XYZ file of C-alpha atoms in Angstrom:
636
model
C -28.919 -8.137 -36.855
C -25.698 -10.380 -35.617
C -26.088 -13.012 -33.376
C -22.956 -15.190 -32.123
C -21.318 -16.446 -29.247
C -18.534 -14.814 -27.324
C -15.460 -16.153 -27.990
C -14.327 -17.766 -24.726
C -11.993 -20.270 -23.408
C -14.529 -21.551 -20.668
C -18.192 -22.565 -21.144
C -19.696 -19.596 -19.134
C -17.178 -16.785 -18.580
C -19.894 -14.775 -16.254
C -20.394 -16.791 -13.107
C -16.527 -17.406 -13.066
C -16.211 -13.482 -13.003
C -19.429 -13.082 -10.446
C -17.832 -15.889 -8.017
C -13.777 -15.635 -8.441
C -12.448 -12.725 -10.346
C -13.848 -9.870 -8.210
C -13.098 -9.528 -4.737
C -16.180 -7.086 -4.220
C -18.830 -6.223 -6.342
C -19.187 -2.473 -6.214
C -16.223 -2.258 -8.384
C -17.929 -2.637 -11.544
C -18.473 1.036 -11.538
C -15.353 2.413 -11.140
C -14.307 -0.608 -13.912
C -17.014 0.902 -16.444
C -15.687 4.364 -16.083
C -12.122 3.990 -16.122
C -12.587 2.126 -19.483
C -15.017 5.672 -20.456
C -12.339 7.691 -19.277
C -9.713 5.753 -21.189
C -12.084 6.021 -24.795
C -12.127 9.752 -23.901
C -8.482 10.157 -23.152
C -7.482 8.252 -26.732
C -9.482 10.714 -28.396
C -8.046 13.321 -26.790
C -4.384 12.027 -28.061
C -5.589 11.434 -31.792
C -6.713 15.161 -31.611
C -3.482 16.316 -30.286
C -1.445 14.585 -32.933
C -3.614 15.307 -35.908
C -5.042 11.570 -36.565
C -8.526 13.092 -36.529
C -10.013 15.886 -37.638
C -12.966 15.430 -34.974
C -13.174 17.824 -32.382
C -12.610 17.172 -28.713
C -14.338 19.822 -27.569
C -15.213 19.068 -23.342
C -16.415 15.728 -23.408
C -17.462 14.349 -19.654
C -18.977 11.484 -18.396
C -22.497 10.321 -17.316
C -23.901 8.447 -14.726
C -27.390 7.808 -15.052
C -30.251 5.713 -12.287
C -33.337 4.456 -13.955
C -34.390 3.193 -10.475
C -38.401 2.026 -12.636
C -36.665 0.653 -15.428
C -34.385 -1.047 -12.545
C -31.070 0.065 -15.350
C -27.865 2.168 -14.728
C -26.631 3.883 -17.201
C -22.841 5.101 -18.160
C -22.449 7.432 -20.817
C -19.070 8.563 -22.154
C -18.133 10.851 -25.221
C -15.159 9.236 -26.068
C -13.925 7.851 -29.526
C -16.753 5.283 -29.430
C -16.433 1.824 -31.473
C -17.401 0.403 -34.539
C -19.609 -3.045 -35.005
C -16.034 -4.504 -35.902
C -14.661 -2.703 -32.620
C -16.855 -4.021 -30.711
C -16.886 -7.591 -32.138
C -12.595 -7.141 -31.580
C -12.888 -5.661 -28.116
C -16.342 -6.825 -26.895
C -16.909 -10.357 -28.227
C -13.145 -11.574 -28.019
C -12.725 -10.488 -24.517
C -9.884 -8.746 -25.753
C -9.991 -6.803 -22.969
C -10.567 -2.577 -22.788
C -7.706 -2.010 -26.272
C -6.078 0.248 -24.066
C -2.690 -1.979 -24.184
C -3.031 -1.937 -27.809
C -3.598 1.859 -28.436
C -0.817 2.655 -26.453
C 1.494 -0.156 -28.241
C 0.869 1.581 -31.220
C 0.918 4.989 -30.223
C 4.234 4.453 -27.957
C 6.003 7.381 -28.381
C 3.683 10.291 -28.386
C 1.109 8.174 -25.688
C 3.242 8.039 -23.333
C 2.225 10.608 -21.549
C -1.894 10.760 -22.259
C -3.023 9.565 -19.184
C -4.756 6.482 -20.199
C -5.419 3.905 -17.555
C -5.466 0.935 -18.835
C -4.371 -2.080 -17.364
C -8.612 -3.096 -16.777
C -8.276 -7.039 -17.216
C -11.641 -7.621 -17.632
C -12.994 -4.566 -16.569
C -16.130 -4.339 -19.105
C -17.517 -7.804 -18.154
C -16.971 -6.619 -14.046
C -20.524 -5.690 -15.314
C -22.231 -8.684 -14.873
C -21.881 -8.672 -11.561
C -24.591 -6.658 -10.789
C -26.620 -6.743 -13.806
C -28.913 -9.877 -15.349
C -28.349 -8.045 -19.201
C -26.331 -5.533 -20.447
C -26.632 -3.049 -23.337
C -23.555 -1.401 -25.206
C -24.807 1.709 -28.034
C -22.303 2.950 -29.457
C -21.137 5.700 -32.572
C -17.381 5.815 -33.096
C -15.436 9.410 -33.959
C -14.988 7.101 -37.623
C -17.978 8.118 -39.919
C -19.562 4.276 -39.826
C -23.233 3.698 -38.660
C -23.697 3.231 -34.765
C -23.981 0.138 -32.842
C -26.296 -1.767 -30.241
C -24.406 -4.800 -28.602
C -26.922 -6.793 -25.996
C -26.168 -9.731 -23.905
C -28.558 -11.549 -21.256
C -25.302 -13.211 -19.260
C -24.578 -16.043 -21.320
C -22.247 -16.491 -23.908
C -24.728 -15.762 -26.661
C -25.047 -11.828 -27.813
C -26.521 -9.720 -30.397
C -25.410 -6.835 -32.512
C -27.137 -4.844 -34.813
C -27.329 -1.370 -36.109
C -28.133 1.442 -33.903
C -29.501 4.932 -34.141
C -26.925 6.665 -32.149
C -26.170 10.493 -33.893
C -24.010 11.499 -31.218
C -20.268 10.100 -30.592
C -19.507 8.274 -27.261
C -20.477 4.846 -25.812
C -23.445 4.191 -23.559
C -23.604 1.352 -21.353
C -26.759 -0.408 -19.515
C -26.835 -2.181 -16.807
C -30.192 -4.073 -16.303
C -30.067 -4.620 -12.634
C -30.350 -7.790 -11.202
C -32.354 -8.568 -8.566
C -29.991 -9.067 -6.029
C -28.518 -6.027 -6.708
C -30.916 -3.484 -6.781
C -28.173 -1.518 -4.370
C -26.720 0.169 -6.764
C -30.320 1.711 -8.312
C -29.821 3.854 -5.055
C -28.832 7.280 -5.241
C -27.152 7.679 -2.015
C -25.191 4.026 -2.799
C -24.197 5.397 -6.640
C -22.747 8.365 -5.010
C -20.970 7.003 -2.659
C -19.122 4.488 -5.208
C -18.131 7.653 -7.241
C -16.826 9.474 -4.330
C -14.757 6.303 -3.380
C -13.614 5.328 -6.357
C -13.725 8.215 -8.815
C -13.226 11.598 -7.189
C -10.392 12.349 -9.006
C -10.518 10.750 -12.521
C -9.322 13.046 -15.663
C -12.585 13.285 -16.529
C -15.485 15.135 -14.933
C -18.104 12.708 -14.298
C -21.713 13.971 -14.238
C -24.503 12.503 -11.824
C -27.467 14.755 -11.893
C -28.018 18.300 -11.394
C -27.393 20.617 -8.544
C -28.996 24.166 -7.865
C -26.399 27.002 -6.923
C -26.081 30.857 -7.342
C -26.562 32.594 -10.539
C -23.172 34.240 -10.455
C -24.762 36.456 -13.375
C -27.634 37.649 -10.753
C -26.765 40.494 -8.192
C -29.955 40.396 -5.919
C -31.337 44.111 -5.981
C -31.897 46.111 -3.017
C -35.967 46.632 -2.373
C -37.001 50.052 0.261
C -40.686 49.614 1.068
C -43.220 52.036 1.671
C -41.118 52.692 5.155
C -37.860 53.044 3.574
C -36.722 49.716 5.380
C -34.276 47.781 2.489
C -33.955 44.577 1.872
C -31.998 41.935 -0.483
C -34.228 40.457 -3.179
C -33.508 36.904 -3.126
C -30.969 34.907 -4.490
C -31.693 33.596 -8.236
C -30.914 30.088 -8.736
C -29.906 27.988 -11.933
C -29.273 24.282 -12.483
C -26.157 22.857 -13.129
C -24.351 19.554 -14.038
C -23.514 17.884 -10.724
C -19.924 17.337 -11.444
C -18.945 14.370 -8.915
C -15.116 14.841 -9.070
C -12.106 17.401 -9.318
C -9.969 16.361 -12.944
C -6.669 18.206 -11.678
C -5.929 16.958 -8.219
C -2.660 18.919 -6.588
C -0.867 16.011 -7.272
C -0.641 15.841 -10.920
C 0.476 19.787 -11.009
C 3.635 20.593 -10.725
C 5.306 21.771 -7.035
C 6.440 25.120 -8.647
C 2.508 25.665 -8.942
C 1.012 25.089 -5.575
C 0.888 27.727 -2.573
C 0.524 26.018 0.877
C -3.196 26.827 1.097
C -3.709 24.770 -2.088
C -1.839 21.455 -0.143
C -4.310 22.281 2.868
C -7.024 22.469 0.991
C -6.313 19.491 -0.943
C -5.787 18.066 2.410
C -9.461 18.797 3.234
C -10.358 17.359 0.179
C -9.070 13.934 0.647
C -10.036 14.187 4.582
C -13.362 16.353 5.067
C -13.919 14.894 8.449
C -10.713 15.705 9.672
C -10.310 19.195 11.487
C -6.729 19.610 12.139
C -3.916 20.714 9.327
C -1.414 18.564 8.664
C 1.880 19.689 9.864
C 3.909 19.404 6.596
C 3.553 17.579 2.899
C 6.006 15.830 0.828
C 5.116 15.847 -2.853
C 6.268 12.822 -4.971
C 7.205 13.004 -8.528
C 9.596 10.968 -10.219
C 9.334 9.602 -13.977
C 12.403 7.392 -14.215
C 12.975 4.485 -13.832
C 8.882 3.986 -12.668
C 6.211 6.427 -12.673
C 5.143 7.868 -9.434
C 3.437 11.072 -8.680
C 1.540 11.681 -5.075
C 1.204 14.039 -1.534
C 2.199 12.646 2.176
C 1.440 14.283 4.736
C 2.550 14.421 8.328
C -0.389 14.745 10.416
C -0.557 15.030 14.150
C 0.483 11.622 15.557
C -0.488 9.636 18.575
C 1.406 7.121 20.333
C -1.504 4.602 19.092
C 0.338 3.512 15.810
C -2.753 0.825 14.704
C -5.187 3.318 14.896
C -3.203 5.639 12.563
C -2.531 3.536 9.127
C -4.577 2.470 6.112
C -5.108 6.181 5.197
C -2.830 6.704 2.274
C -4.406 6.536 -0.809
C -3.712 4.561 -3.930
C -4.509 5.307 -7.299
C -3.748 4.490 -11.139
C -3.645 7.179 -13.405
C -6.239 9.046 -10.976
C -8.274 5.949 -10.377
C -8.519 4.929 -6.831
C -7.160 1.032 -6.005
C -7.179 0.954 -2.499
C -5.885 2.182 0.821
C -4.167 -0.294 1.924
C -0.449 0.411 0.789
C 1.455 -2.209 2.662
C 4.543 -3.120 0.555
C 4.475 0.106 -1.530
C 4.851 2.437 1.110
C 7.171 1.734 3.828
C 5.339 0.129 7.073
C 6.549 3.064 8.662
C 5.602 5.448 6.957
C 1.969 3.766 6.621
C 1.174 6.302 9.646
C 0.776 9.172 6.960
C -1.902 10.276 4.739
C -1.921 11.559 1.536
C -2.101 10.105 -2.200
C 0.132 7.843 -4.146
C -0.295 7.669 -7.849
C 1.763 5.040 -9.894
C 0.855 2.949 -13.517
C 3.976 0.589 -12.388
C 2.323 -0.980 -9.512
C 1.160 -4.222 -10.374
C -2.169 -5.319 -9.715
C -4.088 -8.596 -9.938
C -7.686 -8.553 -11.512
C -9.416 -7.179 -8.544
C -6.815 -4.310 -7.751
C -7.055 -4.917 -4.271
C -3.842 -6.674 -3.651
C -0.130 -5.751 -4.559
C 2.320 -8.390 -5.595
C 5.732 -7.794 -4.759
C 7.919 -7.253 -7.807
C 11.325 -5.291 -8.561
C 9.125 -2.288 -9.812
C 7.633 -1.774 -6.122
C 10.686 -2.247 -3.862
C 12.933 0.371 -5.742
C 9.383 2.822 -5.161
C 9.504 2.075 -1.508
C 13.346 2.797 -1.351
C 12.489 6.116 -3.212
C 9.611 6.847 -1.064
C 11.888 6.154 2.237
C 14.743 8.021 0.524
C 12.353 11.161 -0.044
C 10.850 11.577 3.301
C 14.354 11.703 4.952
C 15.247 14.325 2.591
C 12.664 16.135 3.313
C 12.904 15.542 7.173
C 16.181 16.920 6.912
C 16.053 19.948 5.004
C 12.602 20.763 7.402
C 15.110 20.744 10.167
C 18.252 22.388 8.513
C 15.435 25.311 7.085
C 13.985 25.895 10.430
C 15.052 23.657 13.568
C 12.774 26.035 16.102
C 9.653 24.464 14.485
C 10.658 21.284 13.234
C 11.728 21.243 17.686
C 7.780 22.289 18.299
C 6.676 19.298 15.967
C 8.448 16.711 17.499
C 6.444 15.143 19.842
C 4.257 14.839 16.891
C 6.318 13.580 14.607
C 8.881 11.337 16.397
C 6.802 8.285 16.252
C 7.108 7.754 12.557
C 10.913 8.658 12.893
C 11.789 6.493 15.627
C 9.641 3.919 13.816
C 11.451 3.609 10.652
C 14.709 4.316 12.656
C 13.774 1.008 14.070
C 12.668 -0.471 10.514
C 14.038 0.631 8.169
C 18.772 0.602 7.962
C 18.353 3.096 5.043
C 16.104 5.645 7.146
C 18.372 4.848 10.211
C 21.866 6.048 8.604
C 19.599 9.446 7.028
C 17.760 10.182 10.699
C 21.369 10.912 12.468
C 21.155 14.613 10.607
C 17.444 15.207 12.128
C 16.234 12.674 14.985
C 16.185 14.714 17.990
C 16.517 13.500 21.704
C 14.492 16.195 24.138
C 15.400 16.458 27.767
C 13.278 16.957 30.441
C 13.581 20.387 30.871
C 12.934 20.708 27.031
C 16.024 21.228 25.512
C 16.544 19.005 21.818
C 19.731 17.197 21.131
C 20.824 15.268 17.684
C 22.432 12.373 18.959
C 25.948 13.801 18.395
C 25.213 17.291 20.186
C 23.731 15.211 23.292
C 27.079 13.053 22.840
C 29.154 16.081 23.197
C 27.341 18.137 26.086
C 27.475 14.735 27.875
C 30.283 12.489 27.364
C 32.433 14.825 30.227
C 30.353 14.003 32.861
C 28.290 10.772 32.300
C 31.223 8.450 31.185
C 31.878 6.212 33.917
C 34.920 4.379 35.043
C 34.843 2.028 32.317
C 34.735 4.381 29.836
C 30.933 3.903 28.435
C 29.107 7.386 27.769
C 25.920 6.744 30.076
C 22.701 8.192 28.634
C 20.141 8.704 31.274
C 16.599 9.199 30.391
C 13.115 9.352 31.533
C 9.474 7.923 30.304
C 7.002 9.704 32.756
C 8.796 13.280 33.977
C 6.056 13.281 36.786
C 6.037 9.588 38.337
C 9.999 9.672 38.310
C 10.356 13.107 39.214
C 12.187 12.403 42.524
C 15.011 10.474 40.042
C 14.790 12.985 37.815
C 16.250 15.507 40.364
C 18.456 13.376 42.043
C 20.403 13.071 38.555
C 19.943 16.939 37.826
C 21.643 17.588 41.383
C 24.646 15.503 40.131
C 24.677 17.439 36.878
C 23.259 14.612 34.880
C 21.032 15.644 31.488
C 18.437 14.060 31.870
C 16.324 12.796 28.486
C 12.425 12.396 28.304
C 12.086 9.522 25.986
C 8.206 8.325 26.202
C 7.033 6.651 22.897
C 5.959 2.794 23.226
C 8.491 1.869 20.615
C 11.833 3.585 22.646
C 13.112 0.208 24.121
C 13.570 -1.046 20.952
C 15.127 2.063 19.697
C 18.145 2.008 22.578
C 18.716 -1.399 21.756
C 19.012 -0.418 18.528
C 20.915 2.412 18.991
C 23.130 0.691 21.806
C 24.241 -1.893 18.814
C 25.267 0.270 16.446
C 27.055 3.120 18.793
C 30.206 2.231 20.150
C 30.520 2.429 23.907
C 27.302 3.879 24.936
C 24.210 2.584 27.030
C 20.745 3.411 27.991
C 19.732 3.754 31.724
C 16.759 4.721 33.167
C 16.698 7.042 35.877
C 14.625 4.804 38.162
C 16.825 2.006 37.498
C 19.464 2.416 40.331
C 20.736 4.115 42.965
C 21.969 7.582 41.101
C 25.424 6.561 42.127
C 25.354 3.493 40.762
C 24.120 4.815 37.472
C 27.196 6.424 36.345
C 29.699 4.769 37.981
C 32.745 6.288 38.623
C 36.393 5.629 40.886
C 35.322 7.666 43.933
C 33.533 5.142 46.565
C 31.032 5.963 49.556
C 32.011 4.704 52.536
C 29.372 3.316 54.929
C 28.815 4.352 58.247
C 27.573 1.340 59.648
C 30.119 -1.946 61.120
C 29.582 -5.207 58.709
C 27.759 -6.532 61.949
C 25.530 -3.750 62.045
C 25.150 -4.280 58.140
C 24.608 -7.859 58.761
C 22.000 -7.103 61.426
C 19.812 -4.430 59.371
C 20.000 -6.909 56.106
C 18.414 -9.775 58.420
C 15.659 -7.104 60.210
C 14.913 -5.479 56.578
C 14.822 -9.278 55.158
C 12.231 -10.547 57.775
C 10.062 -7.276 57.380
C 9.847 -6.891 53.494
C 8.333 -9.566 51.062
C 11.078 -11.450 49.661
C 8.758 -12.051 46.545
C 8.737 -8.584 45.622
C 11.821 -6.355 46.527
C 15.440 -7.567 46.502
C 17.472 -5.486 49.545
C 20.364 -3.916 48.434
C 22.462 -1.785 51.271
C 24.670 0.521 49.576
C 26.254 3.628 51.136
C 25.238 7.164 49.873
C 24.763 10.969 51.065
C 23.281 10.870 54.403
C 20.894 13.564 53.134
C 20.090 11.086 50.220
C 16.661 9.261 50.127
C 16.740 5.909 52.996
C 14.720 3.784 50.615
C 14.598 4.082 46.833
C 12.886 1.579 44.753
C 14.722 0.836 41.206
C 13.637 -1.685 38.472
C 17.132 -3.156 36.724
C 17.406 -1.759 33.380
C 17.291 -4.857 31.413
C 14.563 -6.547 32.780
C 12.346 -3.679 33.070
C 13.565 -3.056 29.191
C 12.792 -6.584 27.939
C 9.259 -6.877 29.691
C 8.644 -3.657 27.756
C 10.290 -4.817 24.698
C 7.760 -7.928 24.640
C 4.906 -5.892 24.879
C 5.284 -4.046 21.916
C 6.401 -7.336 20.037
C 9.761 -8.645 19.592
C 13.064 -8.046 21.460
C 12.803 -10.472 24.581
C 10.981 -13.770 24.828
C 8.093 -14.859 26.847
C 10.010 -15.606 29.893
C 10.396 -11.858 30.389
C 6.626 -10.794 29.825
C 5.536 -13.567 32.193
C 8.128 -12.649 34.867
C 6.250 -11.236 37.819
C 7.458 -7.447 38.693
C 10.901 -7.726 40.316
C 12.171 -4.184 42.082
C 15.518 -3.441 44.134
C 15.413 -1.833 47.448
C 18.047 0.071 47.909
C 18.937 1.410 51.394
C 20.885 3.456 52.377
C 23.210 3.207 55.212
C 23.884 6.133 55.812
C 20.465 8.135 56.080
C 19.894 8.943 60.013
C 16.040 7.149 59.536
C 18.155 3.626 58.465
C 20.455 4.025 61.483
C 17.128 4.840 64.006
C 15.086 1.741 62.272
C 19.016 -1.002 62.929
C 18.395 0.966 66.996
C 15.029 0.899 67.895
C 14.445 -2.410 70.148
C 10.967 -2.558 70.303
C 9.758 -4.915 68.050
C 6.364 -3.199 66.601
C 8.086 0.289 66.308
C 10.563 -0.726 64.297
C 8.538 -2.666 62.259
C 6.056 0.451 61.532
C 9.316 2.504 60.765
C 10.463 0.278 58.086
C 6.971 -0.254 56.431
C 6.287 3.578 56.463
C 9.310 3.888 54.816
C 8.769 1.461 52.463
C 5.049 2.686 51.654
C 7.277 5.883 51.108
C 9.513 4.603 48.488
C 6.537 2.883 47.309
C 4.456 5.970 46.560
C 6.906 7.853 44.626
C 6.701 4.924 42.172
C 3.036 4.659 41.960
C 3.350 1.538 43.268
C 0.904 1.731 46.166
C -2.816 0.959 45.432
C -6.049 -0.152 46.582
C -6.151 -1.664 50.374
C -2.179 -0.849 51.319
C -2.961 2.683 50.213
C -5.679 2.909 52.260
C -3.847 1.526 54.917
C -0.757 3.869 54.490
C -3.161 6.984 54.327
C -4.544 5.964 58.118
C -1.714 5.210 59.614
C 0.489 8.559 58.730
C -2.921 10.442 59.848
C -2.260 8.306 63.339
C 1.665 9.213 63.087
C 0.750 12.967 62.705
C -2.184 12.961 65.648
């Protein structure tokens, strides 16, 4: 028997690794088993290239609870080590050899699969467990060996009586871990972290079917049959699925097989995604994976951190930021890369060269895809829109790249659902909505019922009308009004409907500047100065007497500020400001500027205003009330 000290830099390697190197603890496990995976996968590549005459046969791994002997064991059937190997590999914290192997195997490894890239991935170990045990046999014919170590620097290695090729680790549990001697906890970490590794991974045994037995069909003494029933074996409990849909090839899946890989990743969720992208590119990085466009809500926090990534089928983390575009952090799916860099704890990304040009390609993809969805079949890719258009007004908003791309498929619906691309609406438009200065007016719409009176006042001029209703569409126009020439964005509840478009022709009023003079000062003592700015204006004298309009800009930079960005404070803060327009032509404005008595006219023009009010959903609470009364009063 060998006994030594581990040949480290600091005085006590272990609580620097329990306290510092490890931003969680349960990832020992999935540490531990990427390095089996990886002593399985090199043995797999010497077979293949005729290094060994050993055969590979269908190794898997092992996951074992001792919950009495308070020990965990991993068991894999890999190429195993040597007492040399393991003083190299083990004792020199040189690390997991996988850098190594595939340094000298460069060529032909290339492609094998193997992780790698573990740090210190076998001594993750120690924090959970107060000793560890390593047996091992290598595929070389040399006698097995037993490596132990209590969590010091001291160990000891002698021979072992291992027959059978593969390395088994113990953990001895500590006592403040005793966690992860739990079934239900051990299960859990493998579905997390190990659900798809190359491997299959053993934890127990399972009863199913005997899919040899045909249960017989019994008729009793009154000739009533039944089924005998149902003979059962035991089987491995295999843990997790080796060939995940995203390391096949595109040419090889049906849909169903993307659903149902959908359902894998997602059990809990019930509805089908509406359409995948599959990722595979080998130069100049490595990245293979599935998005998928699910059903999207205008809530975009409640939607991200559910892409999945892994390393070489290992999962790191779901929390892509910097990988994937932030707009396209909405999506689910899988992304599998051995270029993304990682720090010892694989929990955070560091930005490099390696990750921006996989963003770009990830941006660059989902456009592509986007737009031959819409070329292929515009009728559906219209039907998925509303839920869909959040990501793609998003990373129109984000993202120059995706901006330039989304003119061939970003569609603008109308109320009276019709879908425009921005250069079809342009056309149908531009004879009718340009006004007198020459800038193509686009009216739109966020809430089809609450403006509806607007709506048809700018239908019954001809107008199209657009329905544009995600929380993100103020910054869009902007957007979108910077980088079109000669266009704008107006509301339909912004103005009078003749002062949207404006164009040469000119109402003329009916009423004498006196008698405008005299109905501005009456309106100005009645209505609250701190809420509605009078505006007379000439219009149809079948047209609405009082409309209430929010300017465009202010209402746009209050909304703007909400969502963050575009407009400072001063605009959030701003108490609601609305115009009153009247008109001064309507019969009910000339009867309100005629009526002497005081309180009559006074109860015309608040009626009215309670009108105008009420198709903005602006009257609530006690005026409501009151309103509601006093047209039961007018009608009695």
């Amino acid at each position: 028997m060998a006994k030594g000290s581990i040949n480290v830099s600091v005085e006590n390697i272990f609580p620097l690794i329990k306290k510092f190197l490890y931003s969680d603890h349960e990832i020992f496990l999935r540490e531990l088993i990427s390095n089996g995976t990886d002593a399985t996968l090199k043995l797999k590549h010497l077979t293949s290239i005729g290094e060994t005459s050993v055969e590979y046969g269908n190794p898997k791994l092992e996951v074992k609870i001792d919950k009495e002997g308070k020990k965990l064991h991993i068991i894999d059937q890999g190429l195993g080590m040597t007492a040399d190997e393991v003083e190299k590999y083990i004792n020199q914290v040189a690390f997991s050899g996988a850098e190594e192997f595939l340094d000298k195997y460069k060529d032909s490894a290339k492609d094998s699969g193997i992780i790698g890239h573990f740090g210190l991935g076998f001594y993750s170990a120690f924090m959970v467990a107060e000793k560890v045990e390593i047996i091992t046999k290598s595929f070389k014919d040399e006698p097995a060996a037993h490596w132990t170590c209590d969590g010091s620097p001291e160990f000891t290695l002698e021979a072992s009586d291992k027959t059978d090729r593969g390395t088994e680790i113990i953990l001895h549990i500590a006592d403040d871990s005793t966690e992860f001697l739990e079934e239900a906890r051990i299960s859990s970490l493998l579905s997390k972290y190990n659900k798809f590794m190359p491997i299959p991974i053993k934890f127990g045994t399972k009863e199913v079917n005997d899919p040899e037995h045909e249960p017989a069909t019994i008729t009793d003494k009154d000739g009533k049959e039944t089924k005998e029933p149902q003979r059962k074996i035991t089987v491995d409990n295999i843990i997790n699925n080796p060939n995940p849909a995203w390391t096949k090839q595109p040419a090889d899946l049906e849909t169903e097989d993307y659903q149902n890989f959908y359902r894998e990743l997602y059990p809990m969720q019930f509805e089908e995604p509406l359409f995948h992208i599959h990722l595979n590119v080998d130069y100049p990085f490595n990245l293979t994976g599935i998005l998928y466009f699910p059903k999207m809500t205008n809530d975009m926090g409640s939607q991200k951190d559910k892409i999945q990534l892994y390393q070489n089928q290992v999962y790191v983390t779901d929390n892509v930021e910097g990988i994937v575009p932030e707009f396209l952090t909405m999506l689910r799916g899988v992304i599998d890369s051995p270029d993304i860099p990682l720090n010892v704890s694989r929990s955070y990304l560091q930005a490099d060269g390696a990750v921006k040009k996989i963003s770009s390609y990830i941006t660059r993809k989902v456009a592509d895809k986007l737009k031959s969805l819409f070329n292929e079949n515009r009728e559906d890719f219209e039907a998925k829109w509303n839920d869909i258009k959040i990501v793609i007004e998003y990373g129109m908003l984000s993202e120059d790249k995706f901006f330039d791309k989304a003119e061939a498929f970003a569609l603008y619906p109308t109320v009276d659902g019709a879908y425009y691309t921005y250069e079809e609406l342009s056309e149908k438009i531009k004879a009718n909505q340009t006004d007198k200065d020459g800038k193509l007016v686009i009216l739109y719409a966020s809430d089809k019922d609450a403006q509806h009176s607007y709506i048809e006042d700018a239908k019954a001029k001809g107008y199209e009308v657009l329905l544009l209703d995600s929380p993100i569409i103020s910054h869009l126009m902007q957007k979108l009004e910077g980088s079109k020439e000669n266009i704008t964005f107006s509301r339909v509840d912004a103005d009078h409907v003749n002062n949207l478009i404006k164009k040469d022709e000119t109402q003329i009023s009916k009423l004498s500047d006196d008698e405008n003079k005299k109905l501005e000062d009456i309106l100005k003592e009645a209505i609250p100065a701190d809420k509605f700015m009078v505006q007379l204006e000439p219009s149809d004298s079948d047209a609405s007497p009082f409309i209430i309009t929010q300017p465009e800009f202010m209402r746009r930079m209050k909304e703007m500020q909400q969502t963050g960005g575009g407009g400072m404070n001063m605009f959030g803060n701003m108490p609601e400001m609305y115009n009153l327009i009247v008109n001064t032509n309507a019969p009910l404005v000339s009867e309100i500027l005629n009526t002497e008595a005081g309180d009559d006219q006074k109860r015309l023009i608040t009626q009215s205003l309670d009108l105008a009010r009420l198709s903005q959903g602006l009257l609530k609470g006690e005026e409501l009330t009151k309103f509601i009364k006093r047209s039961y009063s007018m009608i009695k």
